[in-house]
Coordinates of C-alpha atoms in Angstrom, one line a residue:
Chain A
X1 CA -53.1 48.3 -11.2
X2 CA -49.3 47.8 -11.3
X3 CA -49.3 44.4 -12.1
X4 CA -46.4 42.2 -13.6
X5 CA -48.3 42.2 -17.3
X6 CA -49.2 45.6 -17.0
X7 CA -45.6 47.3 -16.6
X8 CA -44.3 44.6 -19.1
X9 CA -47.1 45.3 -21.9
X10 CA -46.8 49.2 -21.3
X11 CA -42.9 48.4 -22.4
X12 CA -44.0 46.9 -25.1
X13 CA -46.5 49.4 -26.4
X14 CA -44.0 52.1 -26.4
X15 CA -41.6 49.9 -28.5
X16 CA -44.3 49.4 -30.9
X17 CA -45.2 53.0 -30.7
X18 CA -41.5 54.2 -31.4
X19 CA -40.3 51.6 -33.7
X20 CA -43.1 50.2 -35.6
X21 CA -44.7 46.9 -35.9
X22 CA -43.0 44.6 -38.5
X23 CA -44.2 44.8 -42.1
X24 CA -47.6 43.2 -42.7
X25 CA -48.6 43.6 -38.8
X26 CA -50.6 46.8 -37.7
X27 CA -52.1 47.5 -34.1
X28 CA -55.9 47.8 -33.9
X29 CA -56.4 48.4 -30.7
X30 CA -54.4 48.2 -27.6
X31 CA -56.3 50.6 -24.9
X32 CA -55.8 48.2 -22.2
X33 CA -53.9 45.8 -20.7
X34 CA -56.1 43.1 -21.3
X35 CA -57.1 42.7 -25.0
X36 CA -55.2 44.0 -27.7
X37 CA -55.8 43.4 -31.6
X38 CA -53.6 43.3 -34.5
X39 CA -54.0 42.6 -38.2
X40 CA -51.9 40.4 -39.8
X41 CA -51.1 40.0 -43.6
X42 CA -48.7 37.6 -45.3
X43 CA -46.5 40.0 -47.6
X44 CA -45.3 38.3 -50.9
X45 CA -46.4 35.4 -52.7
X46 CA -48.6 33.0 -50.7
X47 CA -51.8 31.5 -50.3
X48 CA -53.2 34.1 -48.3
X49 CA -52.4 37.1 -50.8
X50 CA -54.7 40.1 -50.2
X51 CA -56.2 38.2 -47.0
X52 CA -56.2 40.5 -43.6
X53 CA -57.0 38.6 -40.5
X54 CA -57.2 40.2 -36.9
X55 CA -55.7 38.4 -34.2
X56 CA -56.9 38.6 -30.5
X57 CA -54.5 38.7 -27.6
X58 CA -55.8 38.6 -23.9
X59 CA -53.4 38.8 -21.3
X60 CA -54.1 37.7 -17.4
X61 CA -51.9 39.4 -14.8
X62 CA -49.4 37.0 -14.8
X63 CA -48.2 37.7 -18.5
X64 CA -45.5 37.0 -19.4
X65 CA -44.7 34.3 -17.1
X66 CA -48.0 32.8 -18.1
X67 CA -48.8 32.7 -21.9
X68 CA -51.3 35.3 -23.5
X69 CA -54.5 33.8 -25.2
X70 CA -54.3 34.3 -29.0
X71 CA -56.8 33.5 -31.4
X72 CA -58.2 34.9 -34.6
X73 CA -61.3 37.1 -34.5
X74 CA -64.4 35.8 -36.1
X75 CA -66.8 38.4 -35.3
X76 CA -67.7 41.6 -37.1
X77 CA -67.2 40.6 -40.3
X78 CA -63.5 39.1 -39.7
X79 CA -62.6 35.8 -40.6
X80 CA -60.1 33.1 -39.4
X81 CA -57.7 32.1 -42.4
X82 CA -58.1 28.7 -43.9
X83 CA -55.3 26.8 -42.3
X84 CA -54.5 23.0 -41.2
X85 CA -53.7 24.6 -37.7
X86 CA -56.4 27.0 -37.4
X87 CA -60.1 26.1 -36.5
X88 CA -62.9 28.0 -37.8
X89 CA -63.6 29.6 -34.6
X90 CA -60.5 31.3 -34.6
X91 CA -58.6 29.1 -32.1
X92 CA -54.9 28.2 -33.3
X93 CA -53.3 25.1 -32.6
X94 CA -49.3 26.3 -32.4
X95 CA -46.9 25.2 -30.1
X96 CA -45.4 28.6 -28.7
X97 CA -49.3 29.5 -27.5
X98 CA -49.0 26.4 -25.3
X99 CA -46.3 24.1 -23.9
X100 CA -43.5 26.1 -25.7
X101 CA -44.3 29.3 -24.6
X102 CA -41.2 31.5 -23.1
X103 CA -41.4 34.5 -21.1
X104 CA -39.1 36.4 -23.5
X105 CA -41.3 36.2 -26.4
X106 CA -43.6 39.2 -26.6
X107 CA -46.7 40.0 -28.4
X108 CA -45.0 41.2 -31.9
X109 CA -42.9 37.5 -31.6
X110 CA -45.9 35.8 -31.8
X111 CA -47.4 37.7 -34.3
X112 CA -44.4 37.1 -36.5
X113 CA -44.5 33.1 -35.9
X114 CA -47.9 33.1 -36.9
X115 CA -47.7 35.2 -39.8
X116 CA -44.5 33.0 -41.0
X117 CA -47.1 29.8 -40.3
X118 CA -49.4 31.0 -42.9
X119 CA -46.6 32.4 -45.0
X120 CA -45.4 28.7 -45.2
X121 CA -48.6 27.0 -45.9
X122 CA -48.7 24.5 -48.8
X123 CA -52.6 24.1 -49.0
X124 CA -55.7 25.7 -47.7
X125 CA -57.4 23.3 -45.4
X126 CA -58.8 23.4 -41.9
X127 CA -57.6 20.8 -39.4
X128 CA -59.3 17.4 -39.7
X129 CA -60.9 17.5 -36.4
X130 CA -62.6 21.1 -37.2
X131 CA -66.1 20.5 -36.7
X132 CA -65.7 18.1 -33.9
X133 CA -63.2 20.8 -31.8
X134 CA -65.5 23.8 -32.9
X135 CA -68.5 22.2 -31.5
X136 CA -67.1 21.0 -27.8
X137 CA -64.3 24.0 -27.7
X138 CA -63.9 26.3 -24.5
X139 CA -64.1 30.0 -24.7
X140 CA -60.5 30.6 -23.8
X141 CA -58.1 28.5 -26.2
X142 CA -55.8 28.3 -23.3
X143 CA -58.2 25.5 -21.7
X144 CA -57.6 23.3 -24.6
X145 CA -54.9 20.9 -24.4
X146 CA -53.7 20.9 -28.1
X147 CA -51.7 18.1 -29.7
X148 CA -49.0 19.4 -31.7
X149 CA -48.1 17.6 -34.6
X150 CA -45.0 18.9 -36.5
X151 CA -45.7 17.9 -39.8
X152 CA -48.5 20.3 -41.4
X153 CA -50.7 19.5 -44.1
X154 CA -49.8 15.7 -44.6
X155 CA -53.1 14.3 -44.2
X156 CA -52.1 10.7 -44.8
X157 CA -50.0 11.0 -41.9
X158 CA -50.7 8.0 -39.8
X159 CA -50.2 9.9 -36.7
X160 CA -53.3 12.1 -37.5
X161 CA -55.3 9.6 -39.0
X162 CA -54.9 7.4 -35.4
X163 CA -55.5 10.9 -33.7
X164 CA -58.6 11.4 -35.9
X165 CA -59.9 7.8 -34.9
X166 CA -59.2 8.4 -31.4
X167 CA -61.1 11.5 -31.7
X168 CA -64.2 9.7 -33.7
X169 CA -64.7 7.1 -30.6
X170 CA -64.2 10.0 -28.3
X171 CA -67.1 11.8 -29.9
X172 CA -69.2 8.7 -30.0
X173 CA -68.5 8.0 -26.7
X174 CA -69.5 11.1 -25.5
X175 CA -72.8 11.0 -27.0
X176 CA -73.5 7.9 -25.4
X177 CA -72.5 9.1 -22.3
X178 CA -74.7 12.1 -22.6
X179 CA -77.6 10.0 -22.8
X180 CA -76.9 8.5 -19.9
X181 CA -74.9 11.0 -17.6
X182 CA -76.1 14.3 -18.9
X183 CA -73.6 16.0 -16.4
X184 CA -70.7 14.2 -17.9
X185 CA -67.5 16.0 -19.1
X186 CA -66.8 16.5 -22.7
X187 CA -63.9 14.4 -23.8
X188 CA -60.2 15.4 -23.8
X189 CA -59.4 17.0 -27.1
X190 CA -56.4 16.2 -29.4
X191 CA -54.7 13.3 -27.4
X192 CA -51.8 12.3 -28.7
X193 CA -52.5 8.9 -30.0
X194 CA -49.3 7.5 -27.7
X195 CA -51.5 8.1 -24.8
X196 CA -53.5 5.2 -24.0
X197 CA -54.1 6.0 -20.6
X198 CA -56.4 8.5 -21.5
X199 CA -58.3 6.8 -23.9
X200 CA -58.6 3.7 -21.7
X201 CA -59.9 5.8 -18.6
X202 CA -62.2 7.1 -21.1
X203 CA -63.5 4.0 -22.3
X204 CA -63.5 2.5 -19.0
X205 CA -65.6 5.2 -17.2
X206 CA -68.0 5.3 -20.5
X207 CA -68.4 1.1 -20.2
X208 CA -69.0 1.7 -16.6
X209 CA -71.6 4.3 -17.2
X210 CA -73.4 2.5 -19.8
X211 CA -73.1 -0.7 -17.9
X212 CA -74.6 0.7 -14.6
X213 CA -77.8 1.9 -16.6
Chain B
X1 CA -3.6 79.1 1.7
X2 CA -5.6 77.4 3.3
X3 CA -8.7 75.6 2.1
X4 CA -11.7 74.2 4.3
X5 CA -14.4 72.0 2.7
X6 CA -17.6 72.9 4.4
X7 CA -19.6 70.3 2.1
X8 CA -19.1 68.0 -0.3
X9 CA -21.6 65.9 -2.4
X10 CA -20.5 62.3 -3.7
X11 CA -21.9 60.5 -6.8
X12 CA -21.2 56.8 -7.0
X13 CA -22.5 54.6 -9.8
X14 CA -22.8 50.8 -9.8
X15 CA -23.8 48.4 -11.9
X16 CA -24.0 44.3 -11.6
X17 CA -20.9 42.3 -12.8
X18 CA -22.7 40.8 -15.8
X19 CA -19.3 39.4 -17.4
X20 CA -20.3 41.4 -20.2
X21 CA -17.2 43.3 -21.7
X22 CA -17.0 47.1 -22.7
X23 CA -17.6 45.9 -26.2
X24 CA -20.4 44.1 -25.6
X25 CA -22.0 46.9 -23.8
X26 CA -21.6 48.8 -26.8
X27 CA -23.4 47.0 -29.1
X28 CA -26.5 48.1 -27.6
X29 CA -28.7 48.5 -24.5
X30 CA -30.8 45.5 -25.5
X31 CA -28.6 43.3 -23.8
X32 CA -28.7 45.1 -20.5
X33 CA -32.6 44.2 -19.8
X34 CA -33.7 41.2 -18.3
X35 CA -35.4 39.0 -20.6
X36 CA -38.6 38.1 -18.6
X37 CA -39.5 41.6 -17.4
X38 CA -37.5 44.0 -19.9
X39 CA -36.4 46.3 -17.1
X40 CA -32.7 46.9 -16.9
X41 CA -30.7 44.8 -14.8
X42 CA -29.8 47.7 -12.9
X43 CA -33.5 48.1 -12.3
X44 CA -35.0 45.9 -10.2
X45 CA -38.1 43.2 -10.9
X46 CA -41.8 44.3 -11.3
X47 CA -42.2 42.8 -7.8
X48 CA -39.7 45.0 -6.1
X49 CA -39.3 48.6 -5.1
X50 CA -35.8 49.0 -4.8
X51 CA -32.9 47.7 -6.9
X52 CA -29.6 46.6 -5.8
X53 CA -28.9 43.5 -3.4
X54 CA -32.6 42.7 -2.4
X55 CA -33.2 42.2 -6.0
X56 CA -30.6 40.3 -7.4
X57 CA -29.5 38.9 -10.6
X58 CA -29.4 35.3 -11.3
X59 CA -26.8 33.4 -13.9
X60 CA -27.7 29.9 -15.6
X61 CA -24.8 28.0 -16.8
X62 CA -26.2 28.2 -20.3
X63 CA -24.9 31.9 -19.6
X64 CA -28.3 33.6 -19.6
X65 CA -28.6 36.2 -16.9
X66 CA -32.4 37.2 -15.4
X67 CA -33.9 38.9 -12.3
X68 CA -33.7 36.3 -9.9
X69 CA -37.4 37.1 -9.0
X70 CA -38.4 37.0 -12.4
X71 CA -36.5 33.6 -12.9
X72 CA -37.9 31.9 -10.1
X73 CA -41.3 33.1 -10.9
X74 CA -41.1 31.4 -14.5
X75 CA -39.2 28.1 -13.0
X76 CA -42.0 27.8 -10.5
X77 CA -44.7 27.1 -12.8
X78 CA -45.0 23.8 -14.3
X79 CA -45.2 25.4 -17.9
X80 CA -41.5 26.1 -17.4
X81 CA -40.7 22.5 -17.4
X82 CA -37.4 24.1 -15.4
X83 CA -36.1 25.1 -18.6
X84 CA -34.2 28.5 -19.3
X85 CA -36.3 30.8 -21.0
X86 CA -34.1 31.8 -23.7
X87 CA -32.5 28.5 -24.7
X88 CA -35.4 26.1 -23.4
X89 CA -32.4 24.0 -21.8
X90 CA -32.6 22.8 -18.4
X91 CA -32.2 25.7 -16.3
X92 CA -28.8 25.1 -13.7
X93 CA -27.6 28.0 -11.5
X94 CA -24.6 29.0 -12.3
X95 CA -22.0 29.5 -9.3
X96 CA -21.3 33.1 -9.1
X97 CA -17.8 33.8 -9.4
X98 CA -17.6 37.7 -8.4
X99 CA -14.7 39.5 -10.0
X100 CA -13.3 36.4 -11.8
X101 CA -13.7 37.8 -14.9
X102 CA -13.0 41.2 -14.2
X103 CA -10.3 41.4 -10.8
X104 CA -10.8 44.8 -9.9

């Protein structure tokens, strides 16, 4: 398998083995070019002092053109850090893993970014929509269309509140829909509150399904 | 005395004119690889077998350089939003001026 990803990952691995990882980041396993595990630890004073978390990277054959699927490992006694952008199932809402991915980024660059995301955290709390998200989350976080909010941990932020209200409406509609149309799709996650079209479509199809009954 | 050359062996070296000066080169090898595949410019992209004219470089107006095939692969995805991978500015392919910097 001499795919694009294998060649690039082999180079990254050689670099890691010769130059070592940045402080606080350690390689756990990288036995193939499909799944790598790293531990990350925030050095110095932070809310995560003394905690060690494990990051899982999954690559497809198009890496680095396509982004890796990155999440915290929540099995084998490992836990995801309590952070406003990290769900309890390990999924991470970070723009560089989604719309802001660039092929010049690397595995180590992602580790360092997530390490600094933890280091700069002001309050340990789960995302507001954690329970709802985890209930319906796809297995691969890349399938989630996250809404990236620039402001972290401002729970009074109108955008988050609006988003949360929309999420609630969606959940209720979904539950209602399931009663009438068992095969319906789960709602779109974390829709930007400005995206009225999506909400309207959702409401429209829900009402129509209910009216049909 | 008469010398008769029976056999000769020529060695040549080539490199892309990336507009980088000798000083830039001295700063380290890091600048000499394509940021996407991490293969030297003088090597070829992962899809090609032979370096050279069949696997050329592409210059952006933002001054960033990549293997053309690597960049086109990225620009061809919706995720790229047609932006340069280095600075996320809209990608505009620069008109290549061969020898403009280095008139030799």
